[in-house]
């Protein structure tokens, strides 16, 4: 047995006390700002400790990143290292006597100074509804007929008792929760709130593997999303508060392909609202989107056309190949390696192939919205903003109108709204960077247009 002298005991106790204080200080919310070539970017971390294990999440609101989980969080004495393997990003810092963490964000090995202070990044979102609400809201769980996965969402009714027309909001691309939470905005919450206050029941739900819903978003396709929406309809039409003769769908972005597909196959749907919906084939839309973004970034025409050629080659393989996900990846990798060799760097090639061969994106590339739109006989409202760089308004609205004309549909309203972007915010350029910078979540003009049209259909 080793005996400690009094002085040594005091020193040991001081070290234990100091480490305990540090662990308390490091836990919580931290925020800071990085300067990337003159552009400021707010970044936030949330650090937690359970027993002896630290965990952390990352938010970059301006880039639509929220709650990204760290692959490793290491706290040692007064230093902290937070690693995000999926993002190829890490933060290293040291807590100083002033209660700040002085450190660097590293991506690709390049350090960028990032000092953190206690606090959260708060974005001003004046339209975001706050409780208490003057309508009835209920959490709903339904089971998808596709594979018995449980999906959860929110049903809002103008009043608890009564019978009301219903709209179901079908979200855009990427893993979306029921509020459409992106870039610090909740557009589907704002839309649902507005419609419910105008006498329309609204259902919105977390996609598979998102929020409180089960399943795996990584396996989601347009077909699977359609089956989930059909299941929601089957569940909700049994509710006594829902007027079965007045059920409509609102599809945003890729949801604007899902909803016509569902409506073309389900006679329970009585009207359709398409928000920034694709009208042209998926591969064509993605090429147009890519060119629009690159032009906005300042690339010249030669660079844009070179990029179009390379990506189109992969799209053509995706459209024609009847391969599983991994075989499709292998096929495109082999094509690029054989044709371009080292001229197409491996890291760039892998990033591109992984993105475009995901289940959702591959199904979108293969999609032909006209297949469904040419079968639609019910009333349709199609809205898009002329600042939309993701779904270019003129070519897609024109294609939607052409397809509905082929269906012989006379009850169609097509509107291009001035100065609105893909999220229906009033915008200057329509670029991705504006999404978080703009405080407005959803243009009041767009809200009024679609609400008035829906009320006309269900009166």
CSV table of C-alpha atoms in Angstrom, one decimal:
chain,number,residue,atom,x,y,z
A,1,UNK,CA,0.0,0.0,0.0
A,2,UNK,CA,1.4,3.4,-1.0
A,3,UNK,CA,0.8,6.2,1.5
A,4,UNK,CA,0.3,9.8,0.2
A,5,UNK,CA,1.7,12.8,2.0
A,6,UNK,CA,-0.8,15.6,2.8
A,7,UNK,CA,0.6,17.8,0.1
A,8,UNK,CA,0.2,15.0,-2.5
A,9,UNK,CA,-3.4,14.4,-1.4
A,10,UNK,CA,-4.2,18.1,-1.9
A,11,UNK,CA,-2.6,18.0,-5.4
A,12,UNK,CA,-4.5,14.9,-6.4
A,13,UNK,CA,-7.8,16.4,-5.2
A,14,UNK,CA,-7.0,19.6,-7.0
A,15,UNK,CA,-6.4,17.7,-10.3
A,16,UNK,CA,-9.7,15.7,-9.9
A,17,UNK,CA,-11.6,18.9,-9.1
A,18,UNK,CA,-10.1,20.7,-12.1
A,19,UNK,CA,-10.9,17.9,-14.5
A,20,UNK,CA,-14.5,17.8,-13.1
A,21,UNK,CA,-14.8,21.5,-13.6
A,22,UNK,CA,-13.5,21.2,-17.2
A,23,UNK,CA,-16.0,18.5,-18.0
A,24,UNK,CA,-18.8,20.7,-16.8
A,25,UNK,CA,-17.5,23.7,-18.8
A,26,UNK,CA,-17.1,21.8,-22.0
A,27,UNK,CA,-20.7,20.4,-22.0
A,28,UNK,CA,-23.3,22.5,-23.7
A,29,UNK,CA,-23.9,24.7,-26.7
A,30,UNK,CA,-21.0,26.4,-28.5
A,31,UNK,CA,-21.0,28.8,-31.4
A,32,UNK,CA,-18.5,30.5,-33.6
A,33,UNK,CA,-17.9,32.0,-37.1
A,34,UNK,CA,-15.4,31.1,-39.8
A,35,UNK,CA,-14.2,33.4,-42.5
A,36,UNK,CA,-13.9,31.7,-45.9
A,37,UNK,CA,-12.5,34.1,-48.4
A,38,UNK,CA,-14.4,37.0,-46.9
A,39,UNK,CA,-17.7,35.0,-46.5
A,40,UNK,CA,-18.8,34.5,-42.9
A,41,UNK,CA,-20.3,31.2,-41.8
A,42,UNK,CA,-21.9,30.6,-38.4
A,43,UNK,CA,-21.1,27.2,-36.9
A,44,UNK,CA,-22.5,25.6,-33.7
A,45,UNK,CA,-21.6,22.5,-31.7
A,46,UNK,CA,-23.6,20.8,-29.0
A,47,UNK,CA,-21.5,18.6,-26.6
A,48,UNK,CA,-23.0,16.1,-24.2
A,49,UNK,CA,-21.6,13.7,-21.6
A,50,UNK,CA,-23.1,10.5,-20.3
A,51,UNK,CA,-21.0,8.8,-17.7
A,52,UNK,CA,-17.5,9.1,-19.1
A,53,UNK,CA,-18.6,9.2,-22.8
A,54,UNK,CA,-18.7,12.5,-24.7
A,55,UNK,CA,-20.8,13.0,-27.8
A,56,UNK,CA,-21.3,16.0,-30.1
A,57,UNK,CA,-23.4,17.3,-33.0
A,58,UNK,CA,-22.8,20.0,-35.6
A,59,UNK,CA,-25.0,22.7,-37.1
A,60,UNK,CA,-24.2,24.8,-40.1
A,61,UNK,CA,-27.5,26.6,-40.6
A,62,UNK,CA,-26.4,28.4,-43.8
A,63,UNK,CA,-25.7,25.1,-45.5
A,64,UNK,CA,-28.8,23.4,-44.2
A,65,UNK,CA,-26.8,21.1,-41.9
A,66,UNK,CA,-28.5,20.4,-38.5
A,67,UNK,CA,-27.7,17.8,-35.8
A,68,UNK,CA,-24.9,16.1,-37.7
A,69,UNK,CA,-23.5,13.5,-35.3
A,70,UNK,CA,-19.8,13.3,-34.6
A,71,UNK,CA,-18.1,10.0,-35.2
A,72,UNK,CA,-15.8,10.7,-32.3
A,73,UNK,CA,-15.6,13.2,-29.5
A,74,UNK,CA,-12.4,13.2,-27.4
A,75,UNK,CA,-11.9,15.4,-24.4
A,76,UNK,CA,-8.5,15.3,-22.7
A,77,UNK,CA,-7.6,17.7,-20.0
A,78,UNK,CA,-8.5,21.1,-21.5
A,79,UNK,CA,-8.4,20.0,-25.2
A,80,UNK,CA,-11.3,18.8,-27.3
A,81,UNK,CA,-11.2,17.0,-30.7
A,82,UNK,CA,-14.5,16.4,-32.6
A,83,UNK,CA,-14.4,14.3,-35.7
A,84,UNK,CA,-17.1,13.9,-38.4
A,85,UNK,CA,-15.8,11.1,-40.7
A,86,UNK,CA,-18.8,11.3,-43.1
A,87,UNK,CA,-18.1,15.0,-43.7
A,88,UNK,CA,-14.3,14.5,-43.7
A,89,UNK,CA,-14.2,17.3,-41.2
A,90,UNK,CA,-12.8,17.8,-37.7
A,91,UNK,CA,-12.5,20.5,-35.0
A,92,UNK,CA,-9.6,20.8,-32.6
A,93,UNK,CA,-9.5,23.3,-29.8
A,94,UNK,CA,-8.4,24.2,-26.3
A,95,UNK,CA,-10.5,25.8,-23.5
A,96,UNK,CA,-8.8,28.9,-22.1
A,97,UNK,CA,-9.2,30.7,-18.8
A,98,UNK,CA,-11.8,33.1,-20.3
A,99,UNK,CA,-14.2,30.2,-21.1
A,100,UNK,CA,-13.5,30.2,-24.8
A,101,UNK,CA,-12.4,27.3,-27.0
A,102,UNK,CA,-9.5,28.5,-29.2
A,103,UNK,CA,-9.0,26.2,-32.2
A,104,UNK,CA,-9.3,25.3,-35.9
A,105,UNK,CA,-11.8,23.6,-38.2
A,106,UNK,CA,-10.1,21.2,-40.5
A,107,UNK,CA,-11.4,19.9,-43.8
A,108,UNK,CA,-9.1,18.1,-46.2
A,109,UNK,CA,-6.2,18.9,-43.9
A,110,UNK,CA,-6.5,22.6,-44.2
A,111,UNK,CA,-7.0,24.5,-40.9
A,112,UNK,CA,-9.5,27.4,-40.7
A,113,UNK,CA,-9.5,29.4,-37.4
A,114,UNK,CA,-12.6,28.9,-35.4
A,115,UNK,CA,-13.0,30.1,-31.8
A,116,UNK,CA,-16.1,29.1,-29.9
A,117,UNK,CA,-18.1,30.8,-27.2
A,118,UNK,CA,-21.0,29.4,-25.2
A,119,UNK,CA,-24.3,29.9,-27.0
A,120,UNK,CA,-26.5,28.9,-29.9
A,121,UNK,CA,-26.9,30.2,-33.5
A,122,UNK,CA,-30.3,31.8,-33.5
A,123,UNK,CA,-31.7,32.7,-36.9
A,124,UNK,CA,-34.5,35.2,-37.2
A,125,UNK,CA,-37.6,33.4,-38.7
A,126,UNK,CA,-40.5,35.8,-38.1
A,127,UNK,CA,-43.0,33.5,-39.9
A,128,UNK,CA,-42.4,30.4,-37.9
A,129,UNK,CA,-45.6,29.6,-36.0
A,130,UNK,CA,-45.3,29.3,-32.2
A,131,UNK,CA,-47.8,27.7,-29.8
A,132,UNK,CA,-50.4,28.0,-28.5
A,133,UNK,CA,-52.2,27.5,-31.8
A,134,UNK,CA,-55.8,28.4,-32.3
A,135,UNK,CA,-56.6,25.1,-34.0
A,136,UNK,CA,-56.4,21.4,-33.1
A,137,UNK,CA,-53.2,19.5,-33.6
A,138,UNK,CA,-52.7,15.7,-33.2
A,139,UNK,CA,-49.7,13.4,-33.6
A,140,UNK,CA,-50.5,10.6,-36.0
A,141,UNK,CA,-48.9,7.2,-36.6
A,142,UNK,CA,-49.8,5.1,-39.7
A,143,UNK,CA,-48.3,2.0,-41.3
A,144,UNK,CA,-47.0,1.9,-44.9
A,145,UNK,CA,-48.6,-0.8,-46.9
A,146,UNK,CA,-45.3,-1.2,-48.7
A,147,UNK,CA,-43.5,-3.0,-45.9
A,148,UNK,CA,-45.3,-2.3,-42.6
A,149,UNK,CA,-42.9,0.5,-41.6
A,150,UNK,CA,-44.5,2.9,-39.1
A,151,UNK,CA,-44.5,6.6,-40.2
A,152,UNK,CA,-45.3,9.5,-38.0
A,153,UNK,CA,-46.7,13.0,-38.6
A,154,UNK,CA,-48.9,15.8,-37.5
A,155,UNK,CA,-52.6,16.3,-38.4
A,156,UNK,CA,-53.9,19.8,-37.9
A,157,UNK,CA,-57.7,20.6,-38.0
A,158,UNK,CA,-59.4,24.0,-37.9
A,159,UNK,CA,-61.4,22.7,-34.9
A,160,UNK,CA,-61.3,19.5,-33.0
A,161,UNK,CA,-64.9,18.6,-34.0
A,162,UNK,CA,-66.3,18.9,-37.5
A,163,UNK,CA,-65.6,17.6,-41.0
A,164,UNK,CA,-63.0,19.3,-43.2
A,165,UNK,CA,-61.3,19.1,-46.5
A,166,UNK,CA,-57.8,17.7,-46.3
A,167,UNK,CA,-54.4,18.3,-47.9
A,168,UNK,CA,-51.4,16.1,-47.5
A,169,UNK,CA,-48.0,17.8,-48.0
A,170,UNK,CA,-45.4,15.6,-49.8
A,171,UNK,CA,-41.9,16.9,-49.3
A,172,UNK,CA,-39.0,17.5,-51.6
A,173,UNK,CA,-35.7,15.7,-52.2
A,174,UNK,CA,-33.4,14.5,-49.4
A,175,UNK,CA,-34.4,13.3,-45.9
A,176,UNK,CA,-37.2,15.7,-44.8
A,177,UNK,CA,-39.1,15.9,-41.6
A,178,UNK,CA,-42.7,16.9,-41.4
A,179,UNK,CA,-41.8,20.6,-41.1
A,180,UNK,CA,-39.5,20.6,-44.1
A,181,UNK,CA,-36.7,21.8,-41.8
A,182,UNK,CA,-33.9,23.2,-44.0
A,183,UNK,CA,-31.5,26.1,-43.8
A,184,UNK,CA,-33.1,27.1,-40.5
A,185,UNK,CA,-36.6,27.3,-42.1
A,186,UNK,CA,-39.7,25.2,-41.7
A,187,UNK,CA,-41.7,25.9,-44.8
A,188,UNK,CA,-44.2,23.0,-44.5
A,189,UNK,CA,-45.0,24.1,-40.9
A,190,UNK,CA,-45.7,27.6,-42.2
A,191,UNK,CA,-47.8,26.3,-45.0
A,192,UNK,CA,-49.8,23.9,-42.8
A,193,UNK,CA,-50.4,26.7,-40.2
A,194,UNK,CA,-51.7,29.1,-42.9
A,195,UNK,CA,-54.0,26.5,-44.5
A,196,UNK,CA,-55.4,25.2,-41.2
A,197,UNK,CA,-56.2,28.8,-40.2
A,198,UNK,CA,-58.1,29.0,-43.4
A,199,UNK,CA,-60.4,26.0,-42.8
A,200,UNK,CA,-58.3,23.3,-44.4
A,201,UNK,CA,-57.1,20.2,-42.5
A,202,UNK,CA,-53.4,19.4,-43.2
A,203,UNK,CA,-51.3,16.3,-42.7
A,204,UNK,CA,-47.5,16.3,-43.0
A,205,UNK,CA,-45.2,13.5,-42.0
A,206,UNK,CA,-41.6,12.6,-41.4
A,207,UNK,CA,-40.1,10.6,-44.2
A,208,UNK,CA,-38.7,7.2,-43.7
A,209,UNK,CA,-35.7,7.2,-41.4
A,210,UNK,CA,-36.3,10.8,-40.5
A,211,UNK,CA,-37.5,12.3,-37.2
A,212,UNK,CA,-39.9,9.9,-35.5
A,213,UNK,CA,-40.6,7.7,-38.6
A,214,UNK,CA,-39.1,4.2,-38.9
A,215,UNK,CA,-37.4,2.8,-42.0
A,216,UNK,CA,-34.3,3.7,-43.9
A,217,UNK,CA,-34.3,6.8,-46.1
A,218,UNK,CA,-31.3,5.4,-47.9
A,219,UNK,CA,-33.7,3.0,-49.7
A,220,UNK,CA,-36.3,5.6,-50.6
A,221,UNK,CA,-37.4,5.9,-54.3
A,222,UNK,CA,-40.2,7.7,-56.0
A,223,UNK,CA,-42.1,4.4,-56.1
A,224,UNK,CA,-41.7,3.8,-52.3
A,225,UNK,CA,-42.6,7.4,-51.5
A,226,UNK,CA,-45.8,7.0,-53.5
A,227,UNK,CA,-46.7,3.9,-51.6
A,228,UNK,CA,-46.2,5.8,-48.3
A,229,UNK,CA,-48.5,8.6,-49.4
A,230,UNK,CA,-51.1,6.2,-50.5
A,231,UNK,CA,-51.0,4.5,-47.1
A,232,UNK,CA,-51.4,7.9,-45.4
A,233,UNK,CA,-54.5,8.5,-47.6
A,234,UNK,CA,-56.0,5.1,-46.7
A,235,UNK,CA,-55.5,5.8,-43.0
A,236,UNK,CA,-56.8,9.4,-43.0
A,237,UNK,CA,-59.9,8.8,-45.1
A,238,UNK,CA,-61.3,6.7,-42.2
A,239,UNK,CA,-61.2,9.7,-39.9
A,240,UNK,CA,-64.6,11.2,-39.2
A,241,UNK,CA,-63.1,14.7,-39.3
A,242,UNK,CA,-62.0,14.3,-43.0
A,243,UNK,CA,-64.3,15.0,-45.9
A,244,UNK,CA,-63.4,12.1,-48.2
A,245,UNK,CA,-64.7,13.9,-51.3
A,246,UNK,CA,-62.2,16.7,-50.8
A,247,UNK,CA,-58.8,15.3,-50.3
A,248,UNK,CA,-55.9,17.0,-52.1
A,249,UNK,CA,-52.1,16.7,-52.4
A,250,UNK,CA,-49.4,19.4,-52.3
A,251,UNK,CA,-46.1,18.2,-53.8
A,252,UNK,CA,-43.0,20.3,-53.5
A,253,UNK,CA,-40.0,19.7,-55.7
A,254,UNK,CA,-39.6,15.9,-56.1
A,255,UNK,CA,-42.8,15.6,-54.2
A,256,UNK,CA,-44.3,17.2,-57.3
A,257,UNK,CA,-43.5,13.9,-59.1
A,258,UNK,CA,-44.8,11.7,-56.3
A,259,UNK,CA,-48.1,13.5,-56.0
A,260,UNK,CA,-49.1,13.2,-59.7
A,261,UNK,CA,-48.1,9.5,-59.6
A,262,UNK,CA,-50.4,9.0,-56.6
A,263,UNK,CA,-53.2,11.0,-58.1
A,264,UNK,CA,-53.1,9.1,-61.4
A,265,UNK,CA,-53.5,5.9,-59.5
A,266,UNK,CA,-56.0,6.9,-56.8
A,267,UNK,CA,-59.5,8.2,-57.4
A,268,UNK,CA,-59.8,9.5,-53.9
A,269,UNK,CA,-57.7,12.6,-54.8
A,270,UNK,CA,-59.8,15.5,-55.9
A,271,UNK,CA,-57.2,18.2,-56.5
A,272,UNK,CA,-53.5,18.7,-56.9
A,273,UNK,CA,-51.0,21.5,-56.0
A,274,UNK,CA,-47.6,21.4,-57.6
A,275,UNK,CA,-44.9,23.6,-56.0
A,276,UNK,CA,-41.7,23.9,-58.0
A,277,UNK,CA,-42.5,20.6,-59.5
A,278,UNK,CA,-40.6,18.9,-62.3
A,279,UNK,CA,-42.2,18.8,-65.7
A,280,UNK,CA,-39.3,17.7,-67.8
A,281,UNK,CA,-37.5,14.3,-67.5
A,282,UNK,CA,-35.4,13.9,-64.4
A,283,UNK,CA,-32.0,13.7,-66.1
A,284,UNK,CA,-32.8,16.8,-68.2
A,285,UNK,CA,-33.8,18.7,-65.0
A,286,UNK,CA,-30.7,17.8,-63.2
A,287,UNK,CA,-28.5,18.9,-66.1
A,288,UNK,CA,-30.4,22.3,-66.2
A,289,UNK,CA,-30.0,22.6,-62.5
A,290,UNK,CA,-26.3,22.0,-62.6
A,291,UNK,CA,-25.8,24.5,-65.3
A,292,UNK,CA,-27.8,27.2,-63.5
A,293,UNK,CA,-25.9,26.7,-60.3
A,294,UNK,CA,-22.5,26.8,-62.1
A,295,UNK,CA,-23.5,30.0,-64.0
A,296,UNK,CA,-24.5,31.6,-60.7
A,297,UNK,CA,-21.1,30.6,-59.3
A,298,UNK,CA,-19.4,32.4,-62.2
A,299,UNK,CA,-18.2,29.4,-64.3
A,300,UNK,CA,-17.7,30.2,-67.9
A,301,UNK,CA,-19.7,28.5,-70.7
A,302,UNK,CA,-16.9,26.1,-71.7
A,303,UNK,CA,-16.5,24.8,-68.1
A,304,UNK,CA,-20.3,24.4,-67.8
A,305,UNK,CA,-20.5,22.4,-71.0
A,306,UNK,CA,-17.6,20.2,-70.1
A,307,UNK,CA,-19.3,19.3,-66.8
A,308,UNK,CA,-22.6,18.7,-68.6
A,309,UNK,CA,-20.9,16.1,-70.9
A,310,UNK,CA,-19.3,14.2,-68.1
A,311,UNK,CA,-22.4,14.0,-65.9
A,312,UNK,CA,-24.7,13.2,-68.8
A,313,UNK,CA,-22.6,10.1,-69.5
A,314,UNK,CA,-23.4,8.8,-66.1
A,315,UNK,CA,-27.0,9.7,-66.3
A,316,UNK,CA,-27.3,7.8,-69.6
A,317,UNK,CA,-25.9,4.7,-67.8
A,318,UNK,CA,-28.4,5.1,-65.0
A,319,UNK,CA,-31.3,5.4,-67.3
A,320,UNK,CA,-30.5,2.3,-69.3
A,321,UNK,CA,-29.0,0.0,-66.7
A,322,UNK,CA,-31.2,-2.4,-64.8
A,323,UNK,CA,-28.7,-2.9,-62.0
A,324,UNK,CA,-28.7,-3.0,-58.3
A,325,UNK,CA,-27.2,0.0,-56.4
A,326,UNK,CA,-23.7,-1.4,-56.0
A,327,UNK,CA,-23.5,-2.8,-59.6
A,328,UNK,CA,-24.6,0.6,-60.9
A,329,UNK,CA,-21.8,2.3,-58.9
A,330,UNK,CA,-19.2,-0.2,-60.2
A,331,UNK,CA,-20.4,0.3,-63.8
A,332,UNK,CA,-20.1,4.1,-63.7
A,333,UNK,CA,-16.7,3.9,-61.9
A,334,UNK,CA,-15.4,1.6,-64.6
A,335,UNK,CA,-16.7,3.8,-67.4
A,336,UNK,CA,-15.1,6.9,-66.0
A,337,UNK,CA,-11.8,5.1,-65.2
A,338,UNK,CA,-11.6,3.7,-68.7
A,339,UNK,CA,-12.5,6.9,-70.5
A,340,UNK,CA,-10.7,9.6,-68.3
A,341,UNK,CA,-8.2,7.7,-66.2
A,342,UNK,CA,-6.3,10.1,-63.9
A,343,UNK,CA,-7.9,13.2,-65.6
A,344,UNK,CA,-10.9,12.5,-63.4
A,345,UNK,CA,-9.5,12.4,-59.8
A,346,UNK,CA,-10.6,9.5,-57.7
A,347,UNK,CA,-12.0,11.5,-54.8
A,348,UNK,CA,-14.1,13.6,-57.2
A,349,UNK,CA,-15.3,10.6,-59.1
A,350,UNK,CA,-16.4,8.8,-55.9
A,351,UNK,CA,-18.2,11.8,-54.6
A,352,UNK,CA,-20.2,12.2,-57.9
A,353,UNK,CA,-21.0,8.5,-58.3
A,354,UNK,CA,-22.1,8.1,-54.6
A,355,UNK,CA,-24.4,11.1,-55.0
A,356,UNK,CA,-26.1,10.2,-58.3
A,357,UNK,CA,-26.5,6.5,-57.6
A,358,UNK,CA,-28.4,6.9,-54.3
A,359,UNK,CA,-31.8,5.2,-54.5
A,360,UNK,CA,-33.7,8.5,-54.5
A,361,UNK,CA,-31.5,10.4,-57.0
A,362,UNK,CA,-31.3,7.4,-59.4
A,363,UNK,CA,-35.0,7.0,-59.4
A,364,UNK,CA,-35.4,10.7,-60.1
A,365,UNK,CA,-32.9,10.6,-63.0
A,366,UNK,CA,-35.0,7.8,-64.6
A,367,UNK,CA,-38.3,9.7,-63.9
A,368,UNK,CA,-40.7,11.0,-66.6
A,369,UNK,CA,-43.3,13.3,-64.9
A,370,UNK,CA,-45.3,13.4,-68.1
A,371,UNK,CA,-46.2,9.7,-67.6
A,372,UNK,CA,-48.3,10.7,-64.7
A,373,UNK,CA,-49.4,14.2,-65.6
A,374,UNK,CA,-50.9,12.9,-68.9
A,375,UNK,CA,-53.4,10.9,-66.8
A,376,UNK,CA,-54.5,13.7,-64.5
A,377,UNK,CA,-58.1,14.9,-65.0
A,378,UNK,CA,-58.6,16.6,-61.6
A,379,UNK,CA,-58.0,20.3,-60.9
A,380,UNK,CA,-54.3,21.3,-60.8
A,381,UNK,CA,-52.5,24.4,-59.6
A,382,UNK,CA,-48.8,24.6,-60.6
A,383,UNK,CA,-46.7,27.3,-59.1
A,384,UNK,CA,-43.0,28.2,-59.5
A,385,UNK,CA,-40.8,31.1,-58.9
A,386,UNK,CA,-38.8,32.8,-61.7
A,387,UNK,CA,-35.7,32.8,-59.4
A,388,UNK,CA,-35.7,29.0,-58.9
A,389,UNK,CA,-32.3,27.6,-59.9
A,390,UNK,CA,-33.2,24.0,-58.9
A,391,UNK,CA,-36.4,23.6,-61.0
A,392,UNK,CA,-36.2,26.2,-63.7
A,393,UNK,CA,-39.7,27.7,-63.9
A,394,UNK,CA,-40.3,28.3,-67.6
A,395,UNK,CA,-39.2,24.9,-69.0
A,396,UNK,CA,-40.9,22.9,-66.2
A,397,UNK,CA,-44.2,24.9,-66.1
A,398,UNK,CA,-44.4,24.6,-69.9
A,399,UNK,CA,-43.8,20.9,-69.8
A,400,UNK,CA,-46.5,20.5,-67.0
A,401,UNK,CA,-49.0,22.5,-69.1
A,402,UNK,CA,-48.2,20.4,-72.2
A,403,UNK,CA,-48.7,17.1,-70.4
A,404,UNK,CA,-52.0,18.2,-68.8
A,405,UNK,CA,-53.3,19.4,-72.2
A,406,UNK,CA,-52.6,15.9,-73.5
A,407,UNK,CA,-54.8,14.6,-70.7
A,408,UNK,CA,-57.6,16.9,-71.8
A,409,UNK,CA,-57.5,18.6,-68.4
A,410,UNK,CA,-59.3,22.0,-68.6
A,411,UNK,CA,-59.2,22.8,-64.9
A,412,UNK,CA,-55.5,23.9,-64.8
A,413,UNK,CA,-53.9,27.0,-63.4
A,414,UNK,CA,-50.2,27.6,-64.2
A,415,UNK,CA,-48.4,30.6,-62.5
A,416,UNK,CA,-44.8,31.8,-62.5
A,417,UNK,CA,-44.4,34.0,-59.5
A,418,UNK,CA,-41.9,36.9,-59.7
A,419,UNK,CA,-38.8,37.0,-57.6
A,420,UNK,CA,-39.4,33.7,-55.8
A,421,UNK,CA,-36.8,30.9,-55.4
A,422,UNK,CA,-37.2,27.2,-55.0
A,423,UNK,CA,-38.4,27.5,-51.4
A,424,UNK,CA,-40.9,30.3,-52.4
A,425,UNK,CA,-38.9,33.0,-50.6
A,426,UNK,CA,-38.6,36.4,-52.1
A,427,UNK,CA,-35.1,36.3,-53.5
A,428,UNK,CA,-32.5,38.3,-55.4
A,429,UNK,CA,-30.6,35.6,-57.2
A,430,UNK,CA,-32.2,32.3,-56.2
A,431,UNK,CA,-28.8,30.8,-55.2
A,432,UNK,CA,-28.5,28.2,-52.4
A,433,UNK,CA,-26.6,30.7,-50.2
A,434,UNK,CA,-29.6,32.9,-50.0
A,435,UNK,CA,-31.9,30.2,-48.5
A,436,UNK,CA,-30.6,30.7,-45.0
A,437,UNK,CA,-29.8,34.4,-45.4
A,438,UNK,CA,-33.4,35.3,-46.2
A,439,UNK,CA,-35.5,35.7,-43.1
A,440,UNK,CA,-38.8,35.0,-44.9
A,441,UNK,CA,-39.7,31.4,-45.0
A,442,UNK,CA,-42.6,31.4,-47.5
A,443,UNK,CA,-43.8,34.3,-49.6
A,444,UNK,CA,-47.2,35.6,-48.3
A,445,UNK,CA,-48.1,36.1,-52.0
A,446,UNK,CA,-47.6,32.4,-52.8
A,447,UNK,CA,-49.4,31.4,-49.6
A,448,UNK,CA,-52.4,33.5,-50.6
A,449,UNK,CA,-52.5,32.3,-54.2
A,450,UNK,CA,-52.5,28.6,-53.3
A,451,UNK,CA,-54.9,29.0,-50.3
A,452,UNK,CA,-57.4,30.9,-52.4
A,453,UNK,CA,-57.2,28.3,-55.1
A,454,UNK,CA,-57.7,25.4,-52.7
A,455,UNK,CA,-60.6,27.1,-51.0
A,456,UNK,CA,-62.2,27.5,-54.5
A,457,UNK,CA,-61.9,23.7,-55.1
A,458,UNK,CA,-63.4,22.7,-51.8
A,459,UNK,CA,-66.1,25.3,-51.2
